[in-house]
Coordinates of C-alpha atoms in Angstrom, one line a residue:
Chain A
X1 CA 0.0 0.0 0.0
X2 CA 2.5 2.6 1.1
X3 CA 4.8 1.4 -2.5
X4 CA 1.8 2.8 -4.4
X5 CA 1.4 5.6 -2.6
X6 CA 5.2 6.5 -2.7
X7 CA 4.7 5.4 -6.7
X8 CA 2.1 7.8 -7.0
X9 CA 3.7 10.6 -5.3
X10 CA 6.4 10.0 -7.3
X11 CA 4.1 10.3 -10.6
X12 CA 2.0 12.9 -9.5
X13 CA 5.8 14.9 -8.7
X14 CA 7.0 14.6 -11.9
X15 CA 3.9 15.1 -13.7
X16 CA 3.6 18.5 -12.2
X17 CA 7.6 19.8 -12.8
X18 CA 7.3 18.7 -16.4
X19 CA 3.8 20.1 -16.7
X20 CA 5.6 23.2 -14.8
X21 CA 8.5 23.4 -17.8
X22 CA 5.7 23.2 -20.3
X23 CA 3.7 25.6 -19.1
X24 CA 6.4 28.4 -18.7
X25 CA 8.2 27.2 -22.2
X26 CA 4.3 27.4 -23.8
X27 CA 3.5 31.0 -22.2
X28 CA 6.2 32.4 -23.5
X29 CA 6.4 31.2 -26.6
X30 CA 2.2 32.2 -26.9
X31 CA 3.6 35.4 -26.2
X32 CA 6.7 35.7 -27.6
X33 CA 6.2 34.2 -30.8
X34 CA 4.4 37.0 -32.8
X35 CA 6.6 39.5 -31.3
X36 CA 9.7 37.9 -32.8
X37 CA 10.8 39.7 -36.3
X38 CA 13.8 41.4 -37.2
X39 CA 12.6 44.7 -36.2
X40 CA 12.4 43.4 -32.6
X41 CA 16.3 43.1 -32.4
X42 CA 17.4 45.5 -35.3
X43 CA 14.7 48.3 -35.1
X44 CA 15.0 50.7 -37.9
X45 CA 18.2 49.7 -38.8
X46 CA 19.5 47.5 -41.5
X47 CA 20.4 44.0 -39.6
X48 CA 23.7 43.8 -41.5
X49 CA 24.6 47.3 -41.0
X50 CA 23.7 46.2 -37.0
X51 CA 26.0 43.3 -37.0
X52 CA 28.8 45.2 -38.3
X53 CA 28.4 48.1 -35.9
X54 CA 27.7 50.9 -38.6
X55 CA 24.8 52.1 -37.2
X56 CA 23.5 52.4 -34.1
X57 CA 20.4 50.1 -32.7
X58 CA 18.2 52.2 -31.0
X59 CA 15.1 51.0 -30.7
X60 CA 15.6 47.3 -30.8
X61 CA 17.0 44.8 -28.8
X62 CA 20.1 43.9 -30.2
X63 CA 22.4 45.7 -27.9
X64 CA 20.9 44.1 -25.3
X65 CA 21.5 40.8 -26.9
X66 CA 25.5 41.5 -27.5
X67 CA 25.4 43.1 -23.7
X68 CA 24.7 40.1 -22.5
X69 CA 26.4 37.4 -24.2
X70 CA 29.5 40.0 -23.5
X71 CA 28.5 39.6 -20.0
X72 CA 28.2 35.8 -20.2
X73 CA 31.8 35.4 -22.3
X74 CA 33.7 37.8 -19.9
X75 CA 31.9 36.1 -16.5
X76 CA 32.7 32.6 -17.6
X77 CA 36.1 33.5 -18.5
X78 CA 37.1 34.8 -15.5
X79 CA 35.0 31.7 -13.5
X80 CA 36.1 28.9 -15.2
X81 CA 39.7 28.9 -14.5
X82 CA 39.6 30.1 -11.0
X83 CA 36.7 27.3 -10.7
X84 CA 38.6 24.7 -12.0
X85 CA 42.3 25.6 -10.0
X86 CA 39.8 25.7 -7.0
X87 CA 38.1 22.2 -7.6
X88 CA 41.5 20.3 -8.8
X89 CA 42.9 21.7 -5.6
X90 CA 40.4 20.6 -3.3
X91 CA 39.9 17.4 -4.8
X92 CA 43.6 16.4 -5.8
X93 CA 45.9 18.7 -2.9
X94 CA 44.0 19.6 -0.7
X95 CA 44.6 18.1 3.5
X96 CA 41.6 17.2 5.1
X97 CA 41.0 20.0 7.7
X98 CA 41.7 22.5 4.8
X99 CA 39.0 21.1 2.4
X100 CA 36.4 21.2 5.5
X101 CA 37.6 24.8 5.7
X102 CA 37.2 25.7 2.1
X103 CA 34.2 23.5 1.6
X104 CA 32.0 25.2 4.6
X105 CA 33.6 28.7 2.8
X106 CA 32.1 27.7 -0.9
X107 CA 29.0 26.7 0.7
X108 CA 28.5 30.1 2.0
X109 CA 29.7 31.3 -0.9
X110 CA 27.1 29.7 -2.9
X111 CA 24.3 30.8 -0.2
X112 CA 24.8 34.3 -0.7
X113 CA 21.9 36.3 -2.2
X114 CA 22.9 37.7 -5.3
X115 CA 21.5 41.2 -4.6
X116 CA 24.0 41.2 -1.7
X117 CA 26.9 40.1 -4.4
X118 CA 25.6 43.2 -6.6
X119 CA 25.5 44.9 -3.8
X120 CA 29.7 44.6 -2.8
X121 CA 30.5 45.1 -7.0
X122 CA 28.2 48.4 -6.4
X123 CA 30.7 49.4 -3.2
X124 CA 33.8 48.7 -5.0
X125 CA 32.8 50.5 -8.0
X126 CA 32.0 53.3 -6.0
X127 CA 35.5 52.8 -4.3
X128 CA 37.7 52.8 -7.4
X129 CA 36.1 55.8 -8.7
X130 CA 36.6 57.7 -5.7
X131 CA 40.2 56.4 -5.0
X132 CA 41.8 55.0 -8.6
X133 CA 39.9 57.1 -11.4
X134 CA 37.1 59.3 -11.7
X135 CA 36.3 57.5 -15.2
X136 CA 35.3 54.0 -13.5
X137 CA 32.0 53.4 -12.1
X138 CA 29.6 50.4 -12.6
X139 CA 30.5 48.6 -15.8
X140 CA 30.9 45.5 -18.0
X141 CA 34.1 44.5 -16.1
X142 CA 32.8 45.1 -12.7
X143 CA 29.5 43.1 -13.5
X144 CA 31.1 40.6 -14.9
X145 CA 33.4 40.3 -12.0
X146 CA 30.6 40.4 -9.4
X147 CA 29.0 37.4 -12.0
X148 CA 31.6 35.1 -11.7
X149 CA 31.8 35.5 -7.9
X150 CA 28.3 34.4 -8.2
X151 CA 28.8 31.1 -10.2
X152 CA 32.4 30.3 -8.8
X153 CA 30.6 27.7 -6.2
X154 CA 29.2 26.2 -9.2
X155 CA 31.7 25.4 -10.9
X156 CA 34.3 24.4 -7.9
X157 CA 31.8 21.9 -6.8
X158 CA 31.1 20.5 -10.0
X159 CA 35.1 19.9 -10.7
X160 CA 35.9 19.0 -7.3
X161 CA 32.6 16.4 -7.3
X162 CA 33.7 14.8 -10.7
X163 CA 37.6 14.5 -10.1
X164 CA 36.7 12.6 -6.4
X165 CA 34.1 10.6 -8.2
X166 CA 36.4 8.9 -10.5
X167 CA 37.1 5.2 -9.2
X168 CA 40.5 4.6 -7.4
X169 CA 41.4 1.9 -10.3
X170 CA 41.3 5.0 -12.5
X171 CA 43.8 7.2 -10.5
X172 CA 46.5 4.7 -10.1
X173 CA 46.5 3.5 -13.6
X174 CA 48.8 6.1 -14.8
X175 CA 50.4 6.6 -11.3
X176 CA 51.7 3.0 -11.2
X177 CA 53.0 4.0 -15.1
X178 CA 55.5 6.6 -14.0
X179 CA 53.3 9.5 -13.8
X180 CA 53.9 12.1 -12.1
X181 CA 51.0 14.0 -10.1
X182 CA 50.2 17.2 -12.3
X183 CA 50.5 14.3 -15.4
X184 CA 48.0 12.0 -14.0
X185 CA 45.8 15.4 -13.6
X186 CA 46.3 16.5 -17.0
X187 CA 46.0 13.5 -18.9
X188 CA 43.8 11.2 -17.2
X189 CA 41.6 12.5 -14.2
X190 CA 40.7 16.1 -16.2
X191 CA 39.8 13.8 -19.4
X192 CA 37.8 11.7 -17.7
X193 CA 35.7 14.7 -15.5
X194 CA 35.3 16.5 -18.4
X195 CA 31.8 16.1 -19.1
X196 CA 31.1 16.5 -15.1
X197 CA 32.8 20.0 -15.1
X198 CA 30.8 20.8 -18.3
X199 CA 27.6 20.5 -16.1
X200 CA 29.1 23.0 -13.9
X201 CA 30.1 25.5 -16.7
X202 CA 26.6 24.7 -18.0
X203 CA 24.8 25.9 -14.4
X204 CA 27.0 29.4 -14.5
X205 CA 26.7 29.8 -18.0
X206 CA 22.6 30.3 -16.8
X207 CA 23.0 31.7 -13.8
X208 CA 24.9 34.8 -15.9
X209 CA 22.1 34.8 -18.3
X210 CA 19.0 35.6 -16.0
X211 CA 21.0 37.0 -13.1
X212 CA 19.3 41.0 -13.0
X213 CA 20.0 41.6 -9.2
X214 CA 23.8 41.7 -10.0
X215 CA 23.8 43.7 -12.9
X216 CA 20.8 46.1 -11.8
X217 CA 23.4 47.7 -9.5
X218 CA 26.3 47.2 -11.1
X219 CA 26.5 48.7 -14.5
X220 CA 23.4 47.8 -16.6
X221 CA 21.4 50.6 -18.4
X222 CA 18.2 50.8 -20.4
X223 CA 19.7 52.8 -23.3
X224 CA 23.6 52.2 -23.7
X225 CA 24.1 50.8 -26.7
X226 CA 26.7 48.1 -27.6
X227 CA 29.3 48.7 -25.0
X228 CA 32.3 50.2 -26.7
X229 CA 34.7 48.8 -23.6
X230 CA 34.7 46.9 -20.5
X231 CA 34.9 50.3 -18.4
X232 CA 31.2 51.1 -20.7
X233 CA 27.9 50.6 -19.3
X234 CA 25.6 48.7 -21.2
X235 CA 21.9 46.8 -21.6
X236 CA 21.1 43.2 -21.3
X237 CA 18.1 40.7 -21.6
X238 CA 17.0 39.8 -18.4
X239 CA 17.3 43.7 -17.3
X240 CA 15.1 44.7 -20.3
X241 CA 12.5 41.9 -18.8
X242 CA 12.5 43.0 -16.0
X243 CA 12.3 47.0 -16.9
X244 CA 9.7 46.6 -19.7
X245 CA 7.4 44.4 -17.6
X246 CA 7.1 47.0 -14.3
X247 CA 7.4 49.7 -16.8
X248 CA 5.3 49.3 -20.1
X249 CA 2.9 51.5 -21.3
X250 CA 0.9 49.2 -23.8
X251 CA -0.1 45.8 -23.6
X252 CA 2.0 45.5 -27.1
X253 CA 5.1 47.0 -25.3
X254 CA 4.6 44.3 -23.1
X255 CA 4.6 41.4 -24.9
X256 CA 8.3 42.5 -26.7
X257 CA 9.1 41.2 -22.7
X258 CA 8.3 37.9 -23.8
X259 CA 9.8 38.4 -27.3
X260 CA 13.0 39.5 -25.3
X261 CA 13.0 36.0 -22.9
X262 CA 12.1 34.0 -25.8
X263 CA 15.2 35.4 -27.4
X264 CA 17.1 34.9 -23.9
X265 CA 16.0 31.1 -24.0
X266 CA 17.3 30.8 -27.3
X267 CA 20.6 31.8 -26.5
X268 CA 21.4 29.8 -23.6
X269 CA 20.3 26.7 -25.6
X270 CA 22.6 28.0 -28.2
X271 CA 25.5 28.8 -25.9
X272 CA 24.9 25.0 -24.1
X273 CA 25.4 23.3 -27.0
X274 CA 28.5 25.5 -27.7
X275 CA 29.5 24.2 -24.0
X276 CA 28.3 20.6 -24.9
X277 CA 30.3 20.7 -28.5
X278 CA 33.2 22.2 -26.6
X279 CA 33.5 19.1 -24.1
X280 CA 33.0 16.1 -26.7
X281 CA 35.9 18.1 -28.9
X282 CA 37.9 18.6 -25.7
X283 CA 37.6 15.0 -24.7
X284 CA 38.1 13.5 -28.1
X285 CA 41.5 15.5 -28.1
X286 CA 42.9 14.7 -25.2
X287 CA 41.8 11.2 -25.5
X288 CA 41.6 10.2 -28.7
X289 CA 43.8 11.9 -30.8
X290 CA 46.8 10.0 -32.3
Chain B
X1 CA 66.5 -13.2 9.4
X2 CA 66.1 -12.2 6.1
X3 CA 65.8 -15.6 4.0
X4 CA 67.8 -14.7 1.2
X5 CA 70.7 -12.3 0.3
X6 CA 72.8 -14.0 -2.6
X7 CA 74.1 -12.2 -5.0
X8 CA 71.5 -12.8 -7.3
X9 CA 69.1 -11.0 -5.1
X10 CA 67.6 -8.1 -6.8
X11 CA 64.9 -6.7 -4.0
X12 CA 65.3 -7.2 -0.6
X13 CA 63.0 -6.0 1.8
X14 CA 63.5 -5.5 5.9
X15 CA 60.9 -5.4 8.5
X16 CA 58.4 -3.8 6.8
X17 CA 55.0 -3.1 8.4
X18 CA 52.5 -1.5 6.5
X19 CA 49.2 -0.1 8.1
X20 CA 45.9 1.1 6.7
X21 CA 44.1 3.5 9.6
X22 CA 44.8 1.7 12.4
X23 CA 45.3 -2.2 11.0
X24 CA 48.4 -3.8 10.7
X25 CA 48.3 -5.0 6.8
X26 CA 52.0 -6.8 6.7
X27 CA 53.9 -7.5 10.2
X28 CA 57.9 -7.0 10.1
X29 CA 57.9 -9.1 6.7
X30 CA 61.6 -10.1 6.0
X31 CA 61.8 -11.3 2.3
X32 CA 64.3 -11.0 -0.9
X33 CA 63.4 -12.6 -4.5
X34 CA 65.9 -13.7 -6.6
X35 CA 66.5 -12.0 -10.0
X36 CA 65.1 -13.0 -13.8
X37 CA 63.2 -15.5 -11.6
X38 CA 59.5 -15.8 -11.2
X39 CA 58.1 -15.4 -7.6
X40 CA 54.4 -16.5 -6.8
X41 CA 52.8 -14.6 -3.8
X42 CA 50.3 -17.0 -2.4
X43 CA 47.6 -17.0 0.6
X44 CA 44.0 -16.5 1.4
X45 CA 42.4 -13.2 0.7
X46 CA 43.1 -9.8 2.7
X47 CA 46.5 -11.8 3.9
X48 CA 48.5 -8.4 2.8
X49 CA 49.9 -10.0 -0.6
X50 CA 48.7 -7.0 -2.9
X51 CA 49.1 -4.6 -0.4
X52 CA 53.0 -6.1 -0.3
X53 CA 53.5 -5.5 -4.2
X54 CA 52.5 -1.7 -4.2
X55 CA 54.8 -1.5 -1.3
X56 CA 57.3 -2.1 -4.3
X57 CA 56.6 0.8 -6.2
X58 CA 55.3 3.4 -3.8
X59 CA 52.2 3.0 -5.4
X60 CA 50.0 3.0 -1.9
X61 CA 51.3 6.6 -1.1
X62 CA 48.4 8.0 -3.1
X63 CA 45.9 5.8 -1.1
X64 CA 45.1 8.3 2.1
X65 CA 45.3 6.6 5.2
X66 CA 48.0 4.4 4.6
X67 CA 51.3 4.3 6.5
X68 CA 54.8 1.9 6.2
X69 CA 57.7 1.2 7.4
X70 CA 60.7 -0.6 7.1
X71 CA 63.1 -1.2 4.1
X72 CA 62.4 -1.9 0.4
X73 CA 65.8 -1.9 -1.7
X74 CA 66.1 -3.2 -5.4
X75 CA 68.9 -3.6 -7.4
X76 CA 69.4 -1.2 -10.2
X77 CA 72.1 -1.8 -12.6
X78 CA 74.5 -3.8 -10.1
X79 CA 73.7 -1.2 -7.3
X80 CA 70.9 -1.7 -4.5
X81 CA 68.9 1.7 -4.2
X82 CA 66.6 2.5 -0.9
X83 CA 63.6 2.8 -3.1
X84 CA 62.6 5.0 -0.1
X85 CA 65.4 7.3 -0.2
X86 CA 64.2 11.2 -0.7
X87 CA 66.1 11.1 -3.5
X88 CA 65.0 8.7 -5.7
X89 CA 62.1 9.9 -7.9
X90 CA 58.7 8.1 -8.1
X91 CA 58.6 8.5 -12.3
X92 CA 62.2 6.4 -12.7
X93 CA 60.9 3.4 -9.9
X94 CA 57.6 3.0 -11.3
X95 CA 59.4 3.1 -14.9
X96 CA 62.0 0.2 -13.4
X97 CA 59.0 -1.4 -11.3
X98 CA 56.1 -2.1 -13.8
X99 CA 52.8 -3.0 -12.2
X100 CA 49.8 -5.3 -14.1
X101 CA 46.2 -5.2 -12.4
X102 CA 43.7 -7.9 -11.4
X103 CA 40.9 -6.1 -13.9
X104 CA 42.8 -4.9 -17.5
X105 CA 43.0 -1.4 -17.0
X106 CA 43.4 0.0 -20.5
X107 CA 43.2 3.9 -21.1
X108 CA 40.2 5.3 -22.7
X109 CA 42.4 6.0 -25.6
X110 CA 43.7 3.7 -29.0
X111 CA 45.7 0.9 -28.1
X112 CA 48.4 2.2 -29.5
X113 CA 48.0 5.2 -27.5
X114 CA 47.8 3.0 -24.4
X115 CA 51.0 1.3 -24.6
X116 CA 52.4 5.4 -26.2
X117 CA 51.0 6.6 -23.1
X118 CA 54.2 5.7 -20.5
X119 CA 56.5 7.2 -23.3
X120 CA 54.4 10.1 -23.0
X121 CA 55.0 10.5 -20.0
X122 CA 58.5 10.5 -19.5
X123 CA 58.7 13.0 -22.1
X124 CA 59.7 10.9 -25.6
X125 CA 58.6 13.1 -28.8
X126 CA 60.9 11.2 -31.5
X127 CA 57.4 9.5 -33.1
X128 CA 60.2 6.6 -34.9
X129 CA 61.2 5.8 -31.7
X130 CA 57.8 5.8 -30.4
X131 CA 56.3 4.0 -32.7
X132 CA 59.7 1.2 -33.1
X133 CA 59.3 0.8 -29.1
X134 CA 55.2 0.3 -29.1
X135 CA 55.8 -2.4 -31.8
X136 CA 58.1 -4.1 -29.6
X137 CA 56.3 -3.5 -26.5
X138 CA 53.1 -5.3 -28.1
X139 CA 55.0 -8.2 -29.6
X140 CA 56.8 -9.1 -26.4
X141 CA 53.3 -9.1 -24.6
X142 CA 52.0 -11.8 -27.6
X143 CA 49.5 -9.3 -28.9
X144 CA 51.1 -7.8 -32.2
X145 CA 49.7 -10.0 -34.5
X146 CA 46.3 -9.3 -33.1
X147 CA 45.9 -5.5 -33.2
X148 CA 48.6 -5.2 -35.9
X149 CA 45.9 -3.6 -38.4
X150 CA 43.7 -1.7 -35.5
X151 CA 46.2 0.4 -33.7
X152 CA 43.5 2.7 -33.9
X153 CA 41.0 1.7 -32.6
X154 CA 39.5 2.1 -29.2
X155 CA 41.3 -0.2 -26.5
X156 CA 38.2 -0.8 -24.5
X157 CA 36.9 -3.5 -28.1
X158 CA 39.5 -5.4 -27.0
X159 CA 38.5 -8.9 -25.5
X160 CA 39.6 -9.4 -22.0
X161 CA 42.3 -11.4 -23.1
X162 CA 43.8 -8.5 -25.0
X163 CA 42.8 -6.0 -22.9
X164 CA 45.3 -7.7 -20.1
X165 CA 47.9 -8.1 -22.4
X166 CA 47.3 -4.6 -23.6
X167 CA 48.9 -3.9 -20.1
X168 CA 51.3 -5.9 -20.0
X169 CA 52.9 -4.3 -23.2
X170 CA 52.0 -1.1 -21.6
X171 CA 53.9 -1.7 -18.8
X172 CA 57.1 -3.6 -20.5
X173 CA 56.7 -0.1 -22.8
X174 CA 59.2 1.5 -20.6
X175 CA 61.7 -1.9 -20.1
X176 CA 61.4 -2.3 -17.1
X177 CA 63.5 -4.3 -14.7
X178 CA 60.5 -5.9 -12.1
X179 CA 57.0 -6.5 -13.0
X180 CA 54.7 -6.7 -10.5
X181 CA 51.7 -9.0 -11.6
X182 CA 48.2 -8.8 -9.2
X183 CA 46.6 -11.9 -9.9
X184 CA 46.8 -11.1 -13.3
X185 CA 44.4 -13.7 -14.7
X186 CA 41.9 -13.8 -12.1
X187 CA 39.2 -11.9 -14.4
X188 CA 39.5 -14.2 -17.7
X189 CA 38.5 -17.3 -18.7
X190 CA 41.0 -20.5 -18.8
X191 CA 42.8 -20.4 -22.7
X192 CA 42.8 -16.4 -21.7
X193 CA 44.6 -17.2 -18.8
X194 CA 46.9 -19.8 -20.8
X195 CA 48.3 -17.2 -22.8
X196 CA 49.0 -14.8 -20.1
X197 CA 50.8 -17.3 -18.0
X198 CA 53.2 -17.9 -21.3
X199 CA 53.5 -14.6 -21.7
X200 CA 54.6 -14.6 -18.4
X201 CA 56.9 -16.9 -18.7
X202 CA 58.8 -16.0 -21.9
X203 CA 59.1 -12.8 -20.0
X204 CA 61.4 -14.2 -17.2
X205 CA 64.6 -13.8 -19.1
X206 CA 65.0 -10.4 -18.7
X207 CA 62.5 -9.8 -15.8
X208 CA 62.4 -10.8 -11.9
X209 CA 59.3 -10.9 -11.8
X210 CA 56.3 -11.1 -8.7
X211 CA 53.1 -12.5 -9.2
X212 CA 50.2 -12.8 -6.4
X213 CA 47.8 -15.9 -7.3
X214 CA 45.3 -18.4 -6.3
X215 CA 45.2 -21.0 -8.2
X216 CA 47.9 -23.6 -7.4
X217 CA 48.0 -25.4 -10.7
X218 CA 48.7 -21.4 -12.1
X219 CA 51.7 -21.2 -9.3
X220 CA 53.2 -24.8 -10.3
X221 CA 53.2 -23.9 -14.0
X222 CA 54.5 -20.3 -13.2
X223 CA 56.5 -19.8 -10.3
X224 CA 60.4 -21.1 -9.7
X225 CA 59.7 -20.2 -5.6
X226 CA 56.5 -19.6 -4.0
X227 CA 55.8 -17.1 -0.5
X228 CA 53.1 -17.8 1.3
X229 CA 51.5 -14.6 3.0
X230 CA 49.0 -15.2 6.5
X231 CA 47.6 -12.7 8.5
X232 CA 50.6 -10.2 6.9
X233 CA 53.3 -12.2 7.6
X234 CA 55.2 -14.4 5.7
X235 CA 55.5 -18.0 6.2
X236 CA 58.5 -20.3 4.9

C-alpha cells in the first residue's frame, strides 16, 4: 500500500515539474512568438549594418542581446579557470582539515543572495572611482566580475565532485606508469571529468544569463548601446525583462518582454550546446587523438 | 632473518610493516626474490599479498590513510637503491618497477596510445622511436599480430584477453626491470589465462618478476619459488 502511494507521489511529482517546464516554455512562446521579427532586435536599422556596428540600434533589442552574451563570455572567463584551479585543488591537494575549511567557505559562498553580491560590485565601484579614477563606475568589467563571484561555487563543486568521483582503479592506472602527479591530472583525471565539469560551466553559463540583481546595481542601463569597452555601461536581456514588464505603457510594449525572454531562451540553448560541442571536442582531443 | 641475500638478489626488503588507519596489513615481513626469476605470492584473501606489491613501487602513497615502514631496496644496474630514499624519484621506480592489475585497466584511448602513453610521460617526442618501441612493446606481450591492423581503434573493443595483455605491453613499454603482476588472470577465462601465464613466462629472461595468485596449478606452472602470506606475515 504505502509502495503505491510512494509510486504515486512520485508520478504525481514529476507530472507537475514537467507540466511546470511546459507551461512556462508554452507562455512564453504564446507570447513571444508573434513579437519575434527582425525589427524586434534590429529596429529601424538594417540588420547587416547592426551586426557590423555601422549604425547604431536604438530602438531594438540587439544591444541588449551583445550586452549580455559579453557579460556571459567575460563572466565565464574569469570563472572557469579560478573554478577549476579551486576544484582540482580541493579534490587532488588539498589536506583534510583545509577542504572542510574551504568546503563550509564555498557553501556560504554559494548561499549568498545575489543582490547582496551586486551589492559589494556596487561598493567597490563606488570605491575605485573615488580612490583609482574618476572614469570607473559600474561597468561591463565590474559586472562581470561580481557574476563570476556568483557562479564560482558552481563550478568548484562540480570539478571537485567529478575528479573525487572517478574510481580509485582510475587514478592509479597512470600513477603506477611513471606518472607524475600534475601528469595524472592533465592526462587522465581532467579527461575523464570533463563532461562533469561541463555540467558546472553549464549551471554558471545560466546563472549569468537571467541573473538581474547583479547587474541592476552594477552597471546595466536601459539605453547604452553596444558597449564600446569593458569600463562602458551597457543593456542586457534579463534587465530589459525585467524593466519593460514593471514599466510598459501598452499591452504590445509588453509582450516585446516575452519576445526578449524567448530570445534569452534561445541563446542559452545555443550557448549549451556550444559548451556541450566544446566538451565532446575537448575530450576527443585529449583522449583520442593520435 | 632475512631468508635470502645471494648475489642474485635483486629486491630485498627488511621489516616492513604496512598499516591502513589503524590495521596492521604486513607485520615485520623479511623477504628477498631472486633476479630473472618468477616469484608466486600466495595465501588467502586480505593476507596483505597485494598490499605487499605496491609497497614495491610506492604506489600505496596515493591511497590516504595508509602508513609503512621498514626497508624496500632493489637492485638497479648492479647497485641496491633505498627505493625510499628522498632522492630517488617516483617516475624512474615505477618506470624500473612495472605494475599489471587484477581487472585490465586499459586507457580510454587507441591501443596504440595506451601502450604510447608511458613514453608520453617520460617525455619521448621522436614518433620513430615511439612508434619502433610500441611495436616491440606489443609483440613481447604476444599481442602484435592481433591489433597489428587496429592500432587505432578504441582499446576498450579489446577482449579481456587482449585487454590484459594490452597492459602488460604497456607496462614492458618503458623496459622495465621488475614487474609486479596482481593476480593477473583472475578476471579471464582459462585459454585467456593460458596465454597470459606464457607470456609470463617468456618474459622471465629479462624480468624478476612477482606475481600474487590463487590457483595452485597457475603457481606450479609459473613460479620457480612460491611465499606464502597469512595474516601479513610471511611464512617459509
Amino acid at each position: 500500500m504505502l509502495d503505491r502511494v510512494v509510486i504515486a507521489f512520485s508520478w504525481i511529482s514529476a507530472v507537475i515539474i514537467v507540466g511546470a517546464v511546459c507551461a512556462i516554455f508554452g507562455h512564453i512562446i504564446l507570447n513571444g512568438a508573434g513579437t519575434i521579427k527582425l525589427s524586434l532586435i534590429f529596429g529601424d536599422v538594417a540588420p547587416l549594418d547592426a551586426l557590423l556596428l555601422k549604425r547604431q540600434v536604438l530602438n531594438g533589442l540587439f544591444p541588449a542581446v551583445i550586452g549580455t552574451l559579453l557579460l556571459i563570455l567575460i563572466s565565464v572567463m574569469w570563472a572557469v579557470p579560478l573554478g577549476l584551479g579551486t576544484g582540482i585543488y580541493l579534490a587532488e591537494y588539498a589536506g583534510a582539515i583545509s577542504k572542510k575549511i574551504f568546503n563550509l567557505f564555498f557553501d556560504i559562498l554559494a548561499g549568498i543572495p545575489s543582490i547582496v553580491i551586486g551589492l559589494f560590485g556596487f561598493a567597490l565601484a563606488i570605491f575605485l572611482h573615488k580612490n583609482v579614477s574618476n572614469n570607473i563606475g559600474p561597468c561591463l568589467l565590474i559586472s562581470s566580475m561580481a557574476l563570476a563571484f556568483l557562479v564560482l561555487p558552481y563550478i568548484i563543486r562540480t570539478t571537485q565532485v567529478a575528479l573525487e568521483e572517478l574510481p580509485r582503479e582510475m587514478r592509479l592506472t597512470a600513477l603506477a606508469l611513471g606518472a607524475t602527479r600534475l601528469q595524472n591530472i592533465r592526462h587522465v583525471l581532467l579527461p575523464r571529468a570533463l563532461s562533469g565539469i561541463t555540467t558546472g560551466v553549464i549551471l554558471a553559463i545560466g546563472r549569468c544569463a537571467e541573473d538581474t540583481a547583479v547587474i541592476l546595481l552594477t552597471g546595466v542601463v536601459a539605453m547604452a548601446g553596444i558597449p564600446h569597452s569593458l569600463m562602458g555601461s551597457y543593456e542586457a536581456l534579463p534587465f530589459y525583462i525585467y524593466y519593460i514588464s514593471s514599466q510598459y505603457t501598452s499591452p504590445e510594449e509588453l509582450l516585446t518582454g516575452y519576445g526578449a525572454s524567448l530570445i534569452l531562451l534561445v541563446l542559452c540553448i545555443g550557448l549549451f550546446s556550444a559548451a556541450f560541442l566544446i566538451q565532446k571536442r575537448l575530450t576527443y582531443i585529449t583522449l583520442y587523438r593520435a | 632473518m632475512n631468508p635470502v641475500s645471494h648475489e642474485n638478489t635483486k629486491i630485498r626488503v627488511t621489516d616492513l610493516s604496512f598499516f591502513y588507519r589503524e590495521r596492521e596489513v604486513l607485520k615485520k615481513v623479511n623477504v628477498g626474490f631472486a633476479e630473472s626469476k618468477i616469484t608466486a605470492l600466495i595465501g588467502p584473501s586480505g593476507a596483505g599479498k597485494s598490499t605487499f606489491l605496491i609497497t614495491l613501487n610506492r604506489l600505496w602513497e596515493s591511497i590516504p590513510e595508509a602508513r609503512m615502514t621498514g626497508k624496500v631496496e632493489i637492485k638497479f644496474s648492479g647497485m641496491y637503491r633505498d627505493i625510499y630514499e628522498k632522492s630517488f624519484p617516483l617516475p624512474t621506480l615505477r618506470r624500473r618497477v612495472g605494475m599489471v592489475f587484477q581487472t585490465p585497466n586499459p586507457l580510454p584511448m587507441s591501443i596504440y596510445r595506451n601502450v604510447a602513453f608511458p613514453l608520453k610521460l617520460a617525455g619521448e617526442k621522436d614518433r620513430k622511436i615511439i612508434s619502433q618501441k610500441v611495436e616491440e612493446a606489443l609483440d613481447r606481450a604476444y599481442l602484435w599480430d592481433e591489433v597489428k591492423d587496429r592500432l587505432n581503434e578504441d582499446a576498450i573493443n579489446l577482449s579481456g584477453g587482449q585487454q590484459q595483455r594490452l597492459c602488460i605491453a604497456r607496462a614492458l613499454v618503458m623496459e622495465p626491470e621488475v614487474l609486479l603482476l596482481d593476480e593477473p588472470t583472475s578476471s579471464l577465462d582459462d585459454s585467456a589465462g593460458r596465454v597470459i601465464e606464457d607470456l609470463i613466462l617468456s618474459l622471465k629472461e629479462k624480468l624478476t618478476i612477482l606475481v600474487v595468485s590463487h590457483y595452485l596449478e597457475q603457481v606450479k606452472r609459473l613460479a620457480d619459488k612460491s611465499i606464502r602470506f597469512s595474516e601479513g606475515s610471511v611464512i617459509n
